Structure formats: C-alpha cells, structure tokens
GROMACS .gro file of C-alpha atoms in nm:
model
  426
    1MET     CA    1   2.218  -4.534  -2.315
    2LYS     CA    2   2.436  -4.345  -2.058
    3ILE     CA    3   2.769  -4.540  -2.202
    4LEU     CA    4   2.682  -4.424  -2.554
    5VAL     CA    5   2.665  -4.025  -2.420
    6ALA     CA    6   2.931  -4.040  -2.205
    7CYS     CA    7   3.140  -4.155  -2.538
    8ALA     CA    8   3.009  -3.917  -2.763
    9MET     CA    9   3.121  -3.630  -2.533
   10SER     CA   10   3.471  -3.719  -2.494
   11ALA     CA   11   3.480  -3.730  -2.842
   12ALA     CA   12   3.310  -3.378  -2.872
   13LEU     CA   13   3.591  -3.260  -2.643
   14LEU     CA   14   3.882  -3.427  -2.832
   15SER     CA   15   3.750  -3.289  -3.124
   16MET     CA   16   3.806  -2.898  -2.938
   17ALA     CA   17   4.138  -3.027  -2.847
   18ALA     CA   18   4.196  -3.092  -3.219
   19CYS     CA   19   4.116  -2.786  -3.317
   20GLY     CA   20   4.278  -2.595  -3.107
   21VAL     CA   21   3.971  -2.504  -2.905
   22SER     CA   22   4.031  -2.406  -2.558
   23LYS     CA   23   3.873  -2.314  -2.239
   24PRO     CA   24   3.828  -1.902  -2.174
   25ALA     CA   25   4.147  -1.756  -1.927
   26VAL     CA   26   4.020  -1.716  -1.610
   27SER     CA   27   4.146  -1.293  -1.522
   28ALA     CA   28   4.374  -1.264  -1.275
   29PRO     CA   29   4.203  -1.097  -0.960
   30LEU     CA   30   4.299  -0.824  -0.836
   31GLN     CA   31   4.414  -0.714  -0.468
   32VAL     CA   32   4.422  -0.456  -0.208
   33LYS     CA   33   4.639  -0.496   0.133
   34VAL     CA   34   4.729  -0.339   0.426
   35LEU     CA   35   5.069  -0.366   0.509
   36SER     CA   36   5.148  -0.118   0.827
   37ASN     CA   37   4.888  -0.308   1.004
   38ARG     CA   38   4.634  -0.554   1.019
   39ALA     CA   39   4.342  -0.360   0.878
   40ASP     CA   40   4.113  -0.417   1.147
   41LEU     CA   41   4.387  -0.238   1.397
   42VAL     CA   42   4.474   0.077   1.203
   43SER     CA   43   4.540   0.391   1.394
   44GLY     CA   44   4.614   0.749   1.312
   45ASP     CA   45   4.409   0.862   1.024
   46ASP     CA   46   4.660   0.682   0.754
   47ALA     CA   47   4.787   0.345   0.671
   48LEU     CA   48   5.020   0.178   0.382
   49VAL     CA   49   4.828   0.018   0.113
   50GLU     CA   50   4.935  -0.175  -0.166
   51VAL     CA   51   4.723  -0.262  -0.477
   52VAL     CA   52   4.839  -0.604  -0.626
   53LEU     CA   53   4.813  -0.583  -1.010
   54PRO     CA   54   4.693  -0.823  -1.237
   55PRO     CA   55   4.977  -0.912  -1.497
   56GLY     CA   56   4.953  -0.675  -1.778
   57THR     CA   57   4.793  -0.412  -1.600
   58ALA     CA   58   4.951  -0.062  -1.606
   59PRO     CA   59   4.958   0.114  -1.300
   60ALA     CA   60   4.767   0.388  -1.493
   61ASP     CA   61   4.488   0.158  -1.546
   62VAL     CA   62   4.347   0.176  -1.164
   63LYS     CA   63   4.158   0.404  -0.973
   64VAL     CA   64   4.164   0.357  -0.570
   65GLY     CA   65   3.895   0.478  -0.347
   66LEU     CA   66   3.822   0.554  -0.016
   67ASN     CA   67   3.498   0.614   0.146
   68GLY     CA   68   3.376   0.740  -0.216
   69SER     CA   69   3.676   0.951  -0.266
   70ASP     CA   70   3.939   0.946  -0.538
   71VAL     CA   71   4.248   0.868  -0.376
   72THR     CA   72   4.456   0.701  -0.659
   73THR     CA   73   4.701   1.031  -0.645
   74ALA     CA   74   4.894   0.891  -0.311
   75PHE     CA   75   4.980   0.573  -0.500
   76GLY     CA   76   5.310   0.490  -0.768
   77LEU     CA   77   5.526   0.236  -0.764
   78ALA     CA   78   5.784   0.137  -0.552
   79PRO     CA   79   6.190   0.032  -0.672
   80SER     CA   80   6.031  -0.293  -0.583
   81GLY     CA   81   5.807  -0.257  -0.888
   82ARG     CA   82   5.460  -0.273  -0.626
   83PHE     CA   83   5.202  -0.071  -0.650
   84LEU     CA   84   5.215   0.129  -0.348
   85GLY     CA   85   5.039   0.475  -0.155
   86VAL     CA   86   4.990   0.618   0.200
   87ILE     CA   87   4.627   0.719   0.215
   88THR     CA   88   4.508   0.982   0.495
   89GLY     CA   89   4.194   1.075   0.580
   90LEU     CA   90   4.065   0.778   0.750
   91ARG     CA   91   3.776   0.847   0.988
   92LEU     CA   92   3.734   0.655   1.303
   93GLY     CA   93   3.564   0.339   1.287
   94ALA     CA   94   3.511   0.168   0.941
   95ASN     CA   95   3.659   0.273   0.603
   96ILE     CA   96   3.601   0.138   0.276
   97LEU     CA   97   3.926   0.135   0.015
   98THR     CA   98   3.865  -0.005  -0.305
   99ALA     CA   99   4.038  -0.041  -0.667
  100GLY     CA  100   3.878  -0.095  -0.976
  101LEU     CA  101   4.013  -0.168  -1.375
  102PRO     CA  102   3.843  -0.069  -1.680
  103ASP     CA  103   3.693  -0.438  -1.757
  104GLY     CA  104   3.553  -0.484  -1.427
  105ARG     CA  105   3.757  -0.613  -1.205
  106SER     CA  106   3.737  -0.490  -0.824
  107ALA     CA  107   3.848  -0.513  -0.503
  108ARG     CA  108   3.784  -0.356  -0.192
  109ILE     CA  109   3.865  -0.412   0.183
  110THR     CA  110   3.732  -0.296   0.546
  111LEU     CA  111   3.954  -0.054   0.734
  112THR     CA  112   3.867  -0.016   1.093
  113ASP     CA  113   4.080   0.358   1.257
  114TYR     CA  114   4.156   0.343   1.639
  115PRO     CA  115   4.273   0.717   1.794
  116ARG     CA  116   4.635   0.777   1.732
  117ALA     CA  117   4.594   0.865   2.138
  118GLY     CA  118   4.455   0.479   2.194
  119PRO     CA  119   4.319   0.218   2.316
  120ILE     CA  120   4.331   0.029   2.042
  121PHE     CA  121   4.269  -0.320   2.240
  122SER     CA  122   4.488  -0.241   2.578
  123GLY     CA  123   4.093  -0.178   2.745
  124PRO     CA  124   4.036   0.172   2.986
  125GLN     CA  125   4.311   0.366   2.988
  126LEU     CA  126   4.490   0.392   3.336
  127GLN     CA  127   4.398   0.746   3.512
  128PRO     CA  128   4.527   1.032   3.633
  129TRP     CA  129   4.744   1.085   3.368
  130GLU     CA  130   5.065   1.315   3.339
  131CYS     CA  131   5.166   1.482   3.030
  132THR     CA  132   5.518   1.610   2.938
  133THR     CA  133   5.489   1.712   2.600
  134GLU     CA  134   5.637   2.061   2.668
  135ALA     CA  135   5.926   1.944   2.846
  136ASN     CA  136   6.047   1.659   2.573
  137GLY     CA  137   5.985   1.963   2.315
  138LEU     CA  138   5.720   1.877   2.199
  139GLY     CA  139   5.531   2.183   2.321
  140PRO     CA  140   5.198   2.218   2.540
  141ALA     CA  141   4.928   1.937   2.484
  142GLN     CA  142   4.666   1.959   2.288
  143ASP     CA  143   4.432   1.748   2.434
  144PRO     CA  144   4.393   1.519   2.821
  145GLN     CA  145   4.557   1.223   2.575
  146CYS     CA  146   4.862   1.416   2.594
  147THR     CA  147   4.892   1.481   2.251
  148GLY     CA  148   5.172   1.688   2.115
  149GLU     CA  149   5.375   1.822   1.833
  150THR     CA  150   5.584   1.606   1.575
  151VAL     CA  151   5.935   1.707   1.514
  152VAL     CA  152   6.164   1.593   1.299
  153THR     CA  153   6.577   1.662   1.397
  154TYR     CA  154   6.910   1.552   1.237
  155GLU     CA  155   7.234   1.449   1.403
  156TYR     CA  156   7.562   1.301   1.228
  157LYS     CA  157   7.840   1.122   1.391
  158ASP     CA  158   8.144   1.329   1.297
  159THR     CA  159   8.511   1.167   1.179
  160SER     CA  160   8.616   1.118   1.581
  161GLY     CA  161   8.299   0.941   1.679
  162SER     CA  162   8.121   1.265   1.810
  163PHE     CA  163   7.724   1.330   1.726
  164GLN     CA  164   7.724   1.664   1.669
  165ALA     CA  165   7.316   1.867   1.533
  166TYR     CA  166   7.274   1.826   1.151
  167ASP     CA  167   7.069   2.160   0.961
  168PRO     CA  168   6.944   2.052   0.635
  169ALA     CA  169   7.023   2.409   0.543
  170SER     CA  170   7.338   2.459   0.639
  171PRO     CA  171   7.506   2.075   0.633
  172PRO     CA  172   7.871   2.043   0.752
  173PRO     CA  173   8.165   1.975   0.506
  174SER     CA  174   8.107   1.626   0.363
  175SER     CA  175   8.459   1.553   0.497
  176SER     CA  176   8.367   1.583   0.847
  177VAL     CA  177   8.096   1.307   0.806
  178ALA     CA  178   8.162   0.953   0.950
  179THR     CA  179   8.070   0.663   0.700
  180THR     CA  180   7.944   0.334   0.819
  181THR     CA  181   7.845  -0.002   0.604
  182THR     CA  182   7.516  -0.141   0.680
  183ASP     CA  183   7.467  -0.543   0.706
  184GLU     CA  184   7.302  -0.524   0.358
  185GLY     CA  185   7.659  -0.359   0.241
  186GLU     CA  186   7.519  -0.014   0.153
  187THR     CA  187   7.823   0.274   0.292
  188VAL     CA  188   7.632   0.593   0.404
  189ARG     CA  189   7.710   0.854   0.562
  190TYR     CA  190   7.660   0.880   0.903
  191ILE     CA  191   7.343   1.123   0.955
  192VAL     CA  192   7.054   1.035   1.142
  193ARG     CA  193   6.662   1.160   1.114
  194LYS     CA  194   6.534   1.149   1.497
  195GLU     CA  195   6.151   1.172   1.488
  196ARG     CA  196   5.957   1.255   1.805
  197GLY     CA  197   5.577   1.266   1.901
  198THR     CA  198   5.324   1.112   2.062
  199LEU     CA  199   5.151   0.765   2.033
  200ASN     CA  200   4.852   0.646   2.299
  201ARG     CA  201   4.964   0.923   2.568
  202GLY     CA  202   5.332   0.856   2.552
  203ILE     CA  203   5.652   0.964   2.361
  204TYR     CA  204   5.805   0.827   2.118
  205ASP     CA  205   6.146   0.861   1.922
  206PHE     CA  206   6.270   0.685   1.571
  207SER     CA  207   6.616   0.698   1.432
  208PHE     CA  208   6.755   0.602   1.124
  209LEU     CA  209   7.006   0.653   0.843
  210HIS     CA  210   6.975   0.927   0.605
  211ASP     CA  211   7.112   1.157   0.419
  212PRO     CA  212   6.881   1.473   0.312
  213GLU     CA  213   7.121   1.627   0.104
  214ASN     CA  214   7.133   1.367  -0.123
  215GLU     CA  215   6.840   1.146  -0.119
  216PRO     CA  216   6.452   1.228  -0.128
  217ALA     CA  217   6.236   1.249   0.185
  218PRO     CA  218   6.165   0.945   0.363
  219SER     CA  219   5.882   0.715   0.183
  220PRO     CA  220   5.775   0.360   0.085
  221LEU     CA  221   5.852   0.485  -0.252
  222THR     CA  222   6.158   0.670  -0.170
  223PRO     CA  223   6.337   0.486   0.068
  224PRO     CA  224   6.699   0.553   0.228
  225ARG     CA  225   6.989   0.368   0.104
  226GLY     CA  226   7.077   0.336   0.453
  227TRP     CA  227   6.725   0.175   0.601
  228ASN     CA  228   6.835  -0.259   0.614
  229ASP     CA  229   6.443  -0.283   0.580
  230LYS     CA  230   6.495  -0.428   0.966
  231PHE     CA  231   6.329  -0.246   1.276
  232LEU     CA  232   6.499  -0.270   1.644
  233PHE     CA  233   6.260  -0.176   1.934
  234SER     CA  234   6.383  -0.143   2.275
  235TYR     CA  235   6.215  -0.162   2.567
  236GLY     CA  236   6.439   0.012   2.814
  237GLN     CA  237   6.524  -0.167   3.181
  238GLY     CA  238   6.369  -0.225   3.551
  239CYS     CA  239   6.015  -0.297   3.605
  240ALA     CA  240   5.767   0.020   3.781
  241PRO     CA  241   5.429   0.137   3.784
  242GLY     CA  242   5.394   0.471   3.637
  243TYR     CA  243   5.134   0.703   3.575
  244GLY     CA  244   5.279   0.956   3.366
  245GLN     CA  245   5.401   1.047   2.956
  246ASN     CA  246   5.718   1.063   3.068
  247SER     CA  247   6.046   1.049   2.856
  248PRO     CA  248   6.134   0.794   2.608
  249ASP     CA  249   6.473   0.662   2.650
  250ASP     CA  250   6.758   0.700   2.405
  251SER     CA  251   6.685   0.573   2.003
  252MET     CA  252   7.043   0.628   1.947
  253ILE     CA  253   7.191   0.279   2.004
  254ALA     CA  254   7.488   0.223   1.808
  255LEU     CA  255   7.401  -0.166   1.759
  256GLY     CA  256   7.095  -0.080   1.537
  257LEU     CA  257   7.204   0.235   1.373
  258ASP     CA  258   7.554   0.120   1.251
  259ARG     CA  259   7.396  -0.181   1.085
  260GLY     CA  260   7.099   0.013   0.902
  261PHE     CA  261   6.849  -0.061   1.168
  262ALA     CA  262   6.578   0.161   1.250
  263VAL     CA  263   6.528   0.221   1.591
  264GLY     CA  264   6.186   0.282   1.757
  265VAL     CA  265   6.151   0.368   2.141
  266SER     CA  266   5.850   0.499   2.376
  267SER     CA  267   5.794   0.606   2.708
  268MET     CA  268   5.563   0.346   2.734
  269MET     CA  269   5.713   0.026   2.616
  270ALA     CA  270   5.978   0.134   2.877
  271PHE     CA  271   5.877  -0.139   3.149
  272GLY     CA  272   6.094   0.076   3.412
  273LYS     CA  273   5.816   0.355   3.380
  274ILE     CA  274   5.522   0.139   3.315
  275CYS     CA  275   5.547  -0.222   3.346
  276ASN     CA  276   5.258  -0.350   3.144
  277SER     CA  277   5.317  -0.589   2.906
  278VAL     CA  278   4.931  -0.552   2.730
  279LEU     CA  279   5.003  -0.188   2.682
  280ALA     CA  280   5.376  -0.223   2.585
  281ALA     CA  281   5.258  -0.466   2.304
  282GLU     CA  282   5.012  -0.233   2.201
  283VAL     CA  283   5.236   0.061   2.171
  284THR     CA  284   5.484  -0.171   1.972
  285MET     CA  285   5.240  -0.231   1.707
  286MET     CA  286   5.182   0.121   1.684
  287MET     CA  287   5.488   0.246   1.640
  288LYS     CA  288   5.581  -0.049   1.362
  289GLU     CA  289   5.302   0.103   1.199
  290ARG     CA  290   5.439   0.481   1.191
  291MET     CA  291   5.729   0.354   1.120
  292ILE     CA  292   5.648   0.124   0.841
  293GLU     CA  293   5.400   0.376   0.691
  294LEU     CA  294   5.752   0.629   0.627
  295LEU     CA  295   6.027   0.406   0.521
  296GLY     CA  296   5.773   0.082   0.399
  297GLU     CA  297   5.713  -0.278   0.492
  298ASP     CA  298   5.983  -0.414   0.692
  299ARG     CA  299   6.195  -0.762   0.667
  300TYR     CA  300   6.171  -0.864   1.043
  301ALA     CA  301   6.141  -0.672   1.393
  302ILE     CA  302   6.323  -0.744   1.680
  303GLY     CA  303   6.351  -0.665   2.029
  304HIS     CA  304   6.639  -0.560   2.251
  305GLY     CA  305   6.712  -0.473   2.593
  306CYS     CA  306   6.811  -0.565   3.008
  307SER     CA  307   6.599  -0.698   3.274
  308GLY     CA  308   6.293  -0.473   3.230
  309GLY     CA  309   6.403  -0.479   2.830
  310ALA     CA  310   6.433  -0.866   2.823
  311GLU     CA  311   6.078  -0.898   3.020
  312GLY     CA  312   5.928  -0.667   2.803
  313GLN     CA  313   6.047  -0.865   2.466
  314ASN     CA  314   5.964  -1.197   2.634
  315THR     CA  315   5.597  -1.082   2.733
  316VAL     CA  316   5.534  -0.877   2.381
  317SER     CA  317   5.626  -1.205   2.177
  318ASP     CA  318   5.456  -1.390   2.369
  319LEU     CA  319   5.112  -1.259   2.447
  320TYR     CA  320   5.052  -1.131   2.128
  321PRO     CA  321   5.288  -1.321   1.838
  322GLY     CA  322   5.401  -1.152   1.523
  323LEU     CA  323   5.456  -0.822   1.664
  324LEU     CA  324   5.855  -0.942   1.676
  325ASP     CA  325   6.007  -1.144   1.486
  326GLY     CA  326   6.260  -1.177   1.711
  327THR     CA  327   6.452  -1.060   2.068
  328ARG     CA  328   6.770  -1.061   2.171
  329PRO     CA  329   6.728  -0.999   2.525
  330GLU     CA  330   7.032  -0.965   2.793
  331CYS     CA  331   7.023  -1.044   3.153
  332THR     CA  332   6.685  -1.156   3.150
  333PHE     CA  333   6.374  -1.242   3.333
  334ALA     CA  334   6.061  -1.450   3.179
  335ASP     CA  335   5.806  -1.155   3.312
  336GLY     CA  336   5.750  -0.888   3.502
  337TRP     CA  337   5.558  -1.056   3.768
  338THR     CA  338   5.812  -1.305   3.881
  339PRO     CA  339   6.071  -1.095   3.992
  340ALA     CA  340   5.806  -0.897   4.165
  341ILE     CA  341   5.699  -1.193   4.360
  342THR     CA  342   6.023  -1.332   4.451
  343ALA     CA  343   6.329  -1.094   4.413
  344LYS     CA  344   6.092  -0.823   4.510
  345ALA     CA  345   5.837  -0.932   4.779
  346ASP     CA  346   5.995  -1.218   4.918
  347CYS     CA  347   6.356  -1.098   4.922
  348GLN     CA  348   6.223  -0.765   5.106
  349LEU     CA  349   6.074  -0.986   5.372
  350LEU     CA  350   6.368  -1.177   5.387
  351LEU     CA  351   6.616  -0.933   5.407
  352ASN     CA  352   6.402  -0.714   5.656
  353TYR     CA  353   6.450  -1.079   5.871
  354PHE     CA  354   6.776  -1.118   5.801
  355THR     CA  355   6.925  -0.788   5.818
  356GLY     CA  356   6.647  -0.584   6.123
  357THR     CA  357   6.500  -0.895   6.315
  358SER     CA  358   6.741  -1.093   6.387
  359PRO     CA  359   7.090  -1.013   6.257
  360GLN     CA  360   7.282  -1.217   6.576
  361LEU     CA  361   7.147  -1.540   6.377
  362TRP     CA  362   7.180  -1.474   6.008
  363GLY     CA  363   7.544  -1.285   5.966
  364ALA     CA  364   7.669  -1.539   5.712
  365LEU     CA  365   7.573  -1.518   5.339
  366GLU     CA  366   7.587  -1.840   5.268
  367GLN     CA  367   7.298  -1.898   5.554
  368GLN     CA  368   7.131  -1.669   5.421
  369SER     CA  369   7.145  -1.763   5.062
  370ALA     CA  370   7.036  -2.142   5.214
  371VAL     CA  371   6.672  -2.020   5.319
  372VAL     CA  372   6.675  -1.809   4.993
  373GLY     CA  373   6.753  -2.083   4.757
  374SER     CA  374   7.003  -1.894   4.544
  375ASN     CA  375   7.247  -1.650   4.582
  376VAL     CA  376   7.101  -1.390   4.835
  377SER     CA  377   7.310  -1.133   4.641
  378MET     CA  378   7.020  -1.107   4.406
  379CYS     CA  379   6.808  -0.966   4.697
  380TYR     CA  380   7.062  -0.701   4.776
  381GLU     CA  381   7.103  -0.606   4.444
  382MET     CA  382   6.691  -0.592   4.335
  383ARG     CA  383   6.656  -0.425   4.689
  384GLY     CA  384   6.552  -0.052   4.677
  385LEU     CA  385   6.576  -0.097   4.187
  386GLY     CA  386   6.283  -0.039   4.000
  387SER     CA  387   5.956  -0.090   4.180
  388GLY     CA  388   6.112  -0.172   4.494
  389PRO     CA  389   5.832  -0.167   4.813
  390GLN     CA  390   5.563   0.033   4.602
  391ASP     CA  391   5.518  -0.334   4.421
  392TRP     CA  392   5.279  -0.391   4.724
  393ASP     CA  393   5.207  -0.019   4.887
  394PRO     CA  394   4.947   0.164   4.694
  395ALA     CA  395   5.072   0.494   4.846
  396GLY     CA  396   5.433   0.404   4.739
  397SER     CA  397   5.630   0.646   4.520
  398GLY     CA  398   5.658   0.432   4.215
  399CYS     CA  399   5.364   0.669   4.082
  400GLN     CA  400   5.616   0.895   3.899
  401ILE     CA  401   5.384   1.165   3.913
  402ASP     CA  402   5.296   1.490   4.138
  403ALA     CA  403   5.275   1.351   4.476
  404ALA     CA  404   4.946   1.504   4.490
  405LEU     CA  405   4.801   1.257   4.253
  406VAL     CA  406   4.891   0.963   4.442
  407TYR     CA  407   4.674   0.764   4.621
  408ASP     CA  408   4.629   0.872   5.046
  409PRO     CA  409   4.348   0.638   5.219
  410ALA     CA  410   4.313   0.955   5.398
  411THR     CA  411   4.358   1.253   5.206
  412ASN     CA  412   4.297   1.127   4.775
  413PRO     CA  413   4.127   0.769   4.842
  414THR     CA  414   4.085   0.766   4.428
  415GLY     CA  415   4.470   0.885   4.383
  416ALA     CA  416   4.692   0.653   4.125
  417ARG     CA  417   4.758   0.387   4.362
  418CYS     CA  418   5.177   0.274   4.308
  419THR     CA  419   5.132  -0.112   4.308
  420LEU     CA  420   5.154  -0.335   3.966
  421GLN     CA  421   4.874  -0.466   4.020
  422ASP     CA  422   4.667  -0.169   3.960
  423LEU     CA  423   4.880  -0.082   3.689
  424ASN     CA  424   4.778  -0.440   3.519
  425VAL     CA  425   4.414  -0.408   3.582
  426ASN     CA  426   4.315  -0.462   3.208
   0.00000   0.00000   0.00000
C-alpha cells in the first residue's frame, strides 16, 4: 500500500510539472542594517542605516519608523544605489527601528544608544578631569563631561605648497589652489574640511578633501569626490598618564590627505596624553561612527603612528578586532606596558646605579649594555621622555592637569594618581 501511495504522489507531481504548475515564489525579505557601528554600541543620538530593498521594490514604497515616529524622509538613494539614511533623535538605551512595505513585509532592529560623552565599554571614567574646550576653540564646557561646540573650518593648499585659511563665502582665485590626485585616480582641488568637536570627554579632529564651491555638503548620499572611502587614524607618540581633555594632534597628515583618506585624531587616542588601550579603542569606535555618519561606510580603516602611536595601533587592533582593518606602526613597540617595565622602570634603576651610585665601575657603555642585555643607548634615550618616573610615582608630574588636583599623601590623598597602573584601572 505504501509503495502504491508513493507512486501515485510521484505521478501527481510529474503531472503538475508537465502542466507548467510550480511552487509559489518566496518573496525576498526586507532588511534593516546599521552601518555606522554595531547596533548595540551606537552613541550620540544618531546612526547611519541602510534599508535593503527586495528586487523590484521602489524606495517610495518603503516606510521607516523610529520608536513609532515616521523617519522615512531621512532616507534616499546613494550613488551606489543603496537606500540610506542618517536617523537622529535616538534616546539613551533601546530604540526600535522598523521598515515596512505595502504587501506586509517588514523588518525591525533594536539600536542601543549611549551618551556622546561616554562611556560605552571602557568602565567608570577617570576622575578628576580637567576641561580645555575654550583653549581649543570650542567655547565653554557645557557640562562636567567637557562637552563643547562642534566647529567646521576649511584650509587649502596653495600652488606654493603652503596651507591657507579658506572662506567658502569668499574663496580665493581657483588658479591659486593646488590639486592632488587620490589613490582612486580622482584629481581634485586641495581643499580640506576640518571638523573639531568633543567625544567621550576628549577633543577630536577629522579632516578630508572637500570642495564647497563645486560640491554639495558632504553626506552618505553625496560623498566628496576627493574621499577614497578610507579612514586613517593617528595615535600620536609617547605613553603618559593624563587626567584631562588636552588637545588633539594635527589631523593634517599629508600621507593620508594627499591620497584621499579621511584622517581622524583625538586627544583620547594619543597615547602620549592618555596611555590607555581600552579608552583608545572606545574613542576609535566613536570617531569611526561619527565619520561614517558624515561621509558614508568606509572601505577600510588603518592606524598610523610612531612609538606610542604604534602601541596604540597594536593594542587597539589586538584587543578589539575589527576597529582597524590594518596598521602601519613606525618605530614600533608592542604595547605600553613592556617599555614601561623594561625601558623605563628597569632602565631608570640601572642608569641611576651606573651614573650615580658607582660611576667609577661602569664608565664603559659596552659594560652597561652587557648588564642591560641590549644597547644601553635606548635607556638613555627613554630617560625623561614620555611618562618617565611618574610611571610608578603617584605624585609625579605626568597627570597633565593643575597641580592642585594631583595626589599628595598629606594634603590631597584623593587626588589624581599619576601612574600608568591607576590610569588603566579599568
């Protein structure tokens, strides 16, 4: 009986195929993707989102909602044909983003938003903390988290190779503006848009080529011709404790800008100002998110820097894979702790012995090198550089804030302790 039933079913299927009857087509799904960061790590009340449209779907058919409010007008077609939008108005914590089609197909995703001033995953923020927004042209600090204004300026390279201020309202003669050809083969005028603002209690800068006379405002829907879809993050140099906002390093890095990279720096990514790998990774993530929201999704992001800048790249890419797609460490060290223990702590003790306690016994550099186990010149080079003795002295001079805020066992026992150990308590 089972054999007869199976044969009958097979015959029926063959008959349906012969008559041209097929199974119903499965409708392609609608998808929602967060592009500027992981959906659970968004910061600052906005995010770049893509709605992936099924084949044959028109953008006009899609409705996008955020926490129940219609945000469809934030979306449009990018040059790549992708349906993108920067949504704003996220609330701290969970946010529900939905997309729907008239035929009932829908998609949703939860975005978890964190404060622009941090933290996200770096743990309790260091205290005390000194704000420097006014000194960096961002006006008075708006809150204890050192939030300041966001300021956009332009510079251009003239035909002599010097950089000058550029006023979009009164631009210089076009003949006086130099050009550059990016690694994507685009020849553009060498005009740089510079943005300065605050993220995670630090001050950031990022720069990229943009010609405001001949291009619309930069956005994921209108990316600048001079941007090569790549990011370069610089981590400075040195390794020191720091308990203040400080100032960022220069983002006008020709190595990147000449080729079309968008270059990002932050006072919280520079190891010479605050030598903390977890914090540097968190700020790298937040910087990358801000840059993607303005320019669009990057093809890849790479690190840059010497010495402490190499430490930054190496540890960020090691501890948090995916933030950097590549590194180019110069005069490299593996991390901040290895040279702190060897070239700083051990060297300081040995040099004190060689030069202070028994100089009559250790006059020859060759003998000193034999004791150190490598060329002693590195010890002399490192002495007094970067964090120096305060690596191990809580009352040292390396906190980079007002001396009245620094630890003193008698007068200020709860003050900032200027050691790498205290700086990396998280």
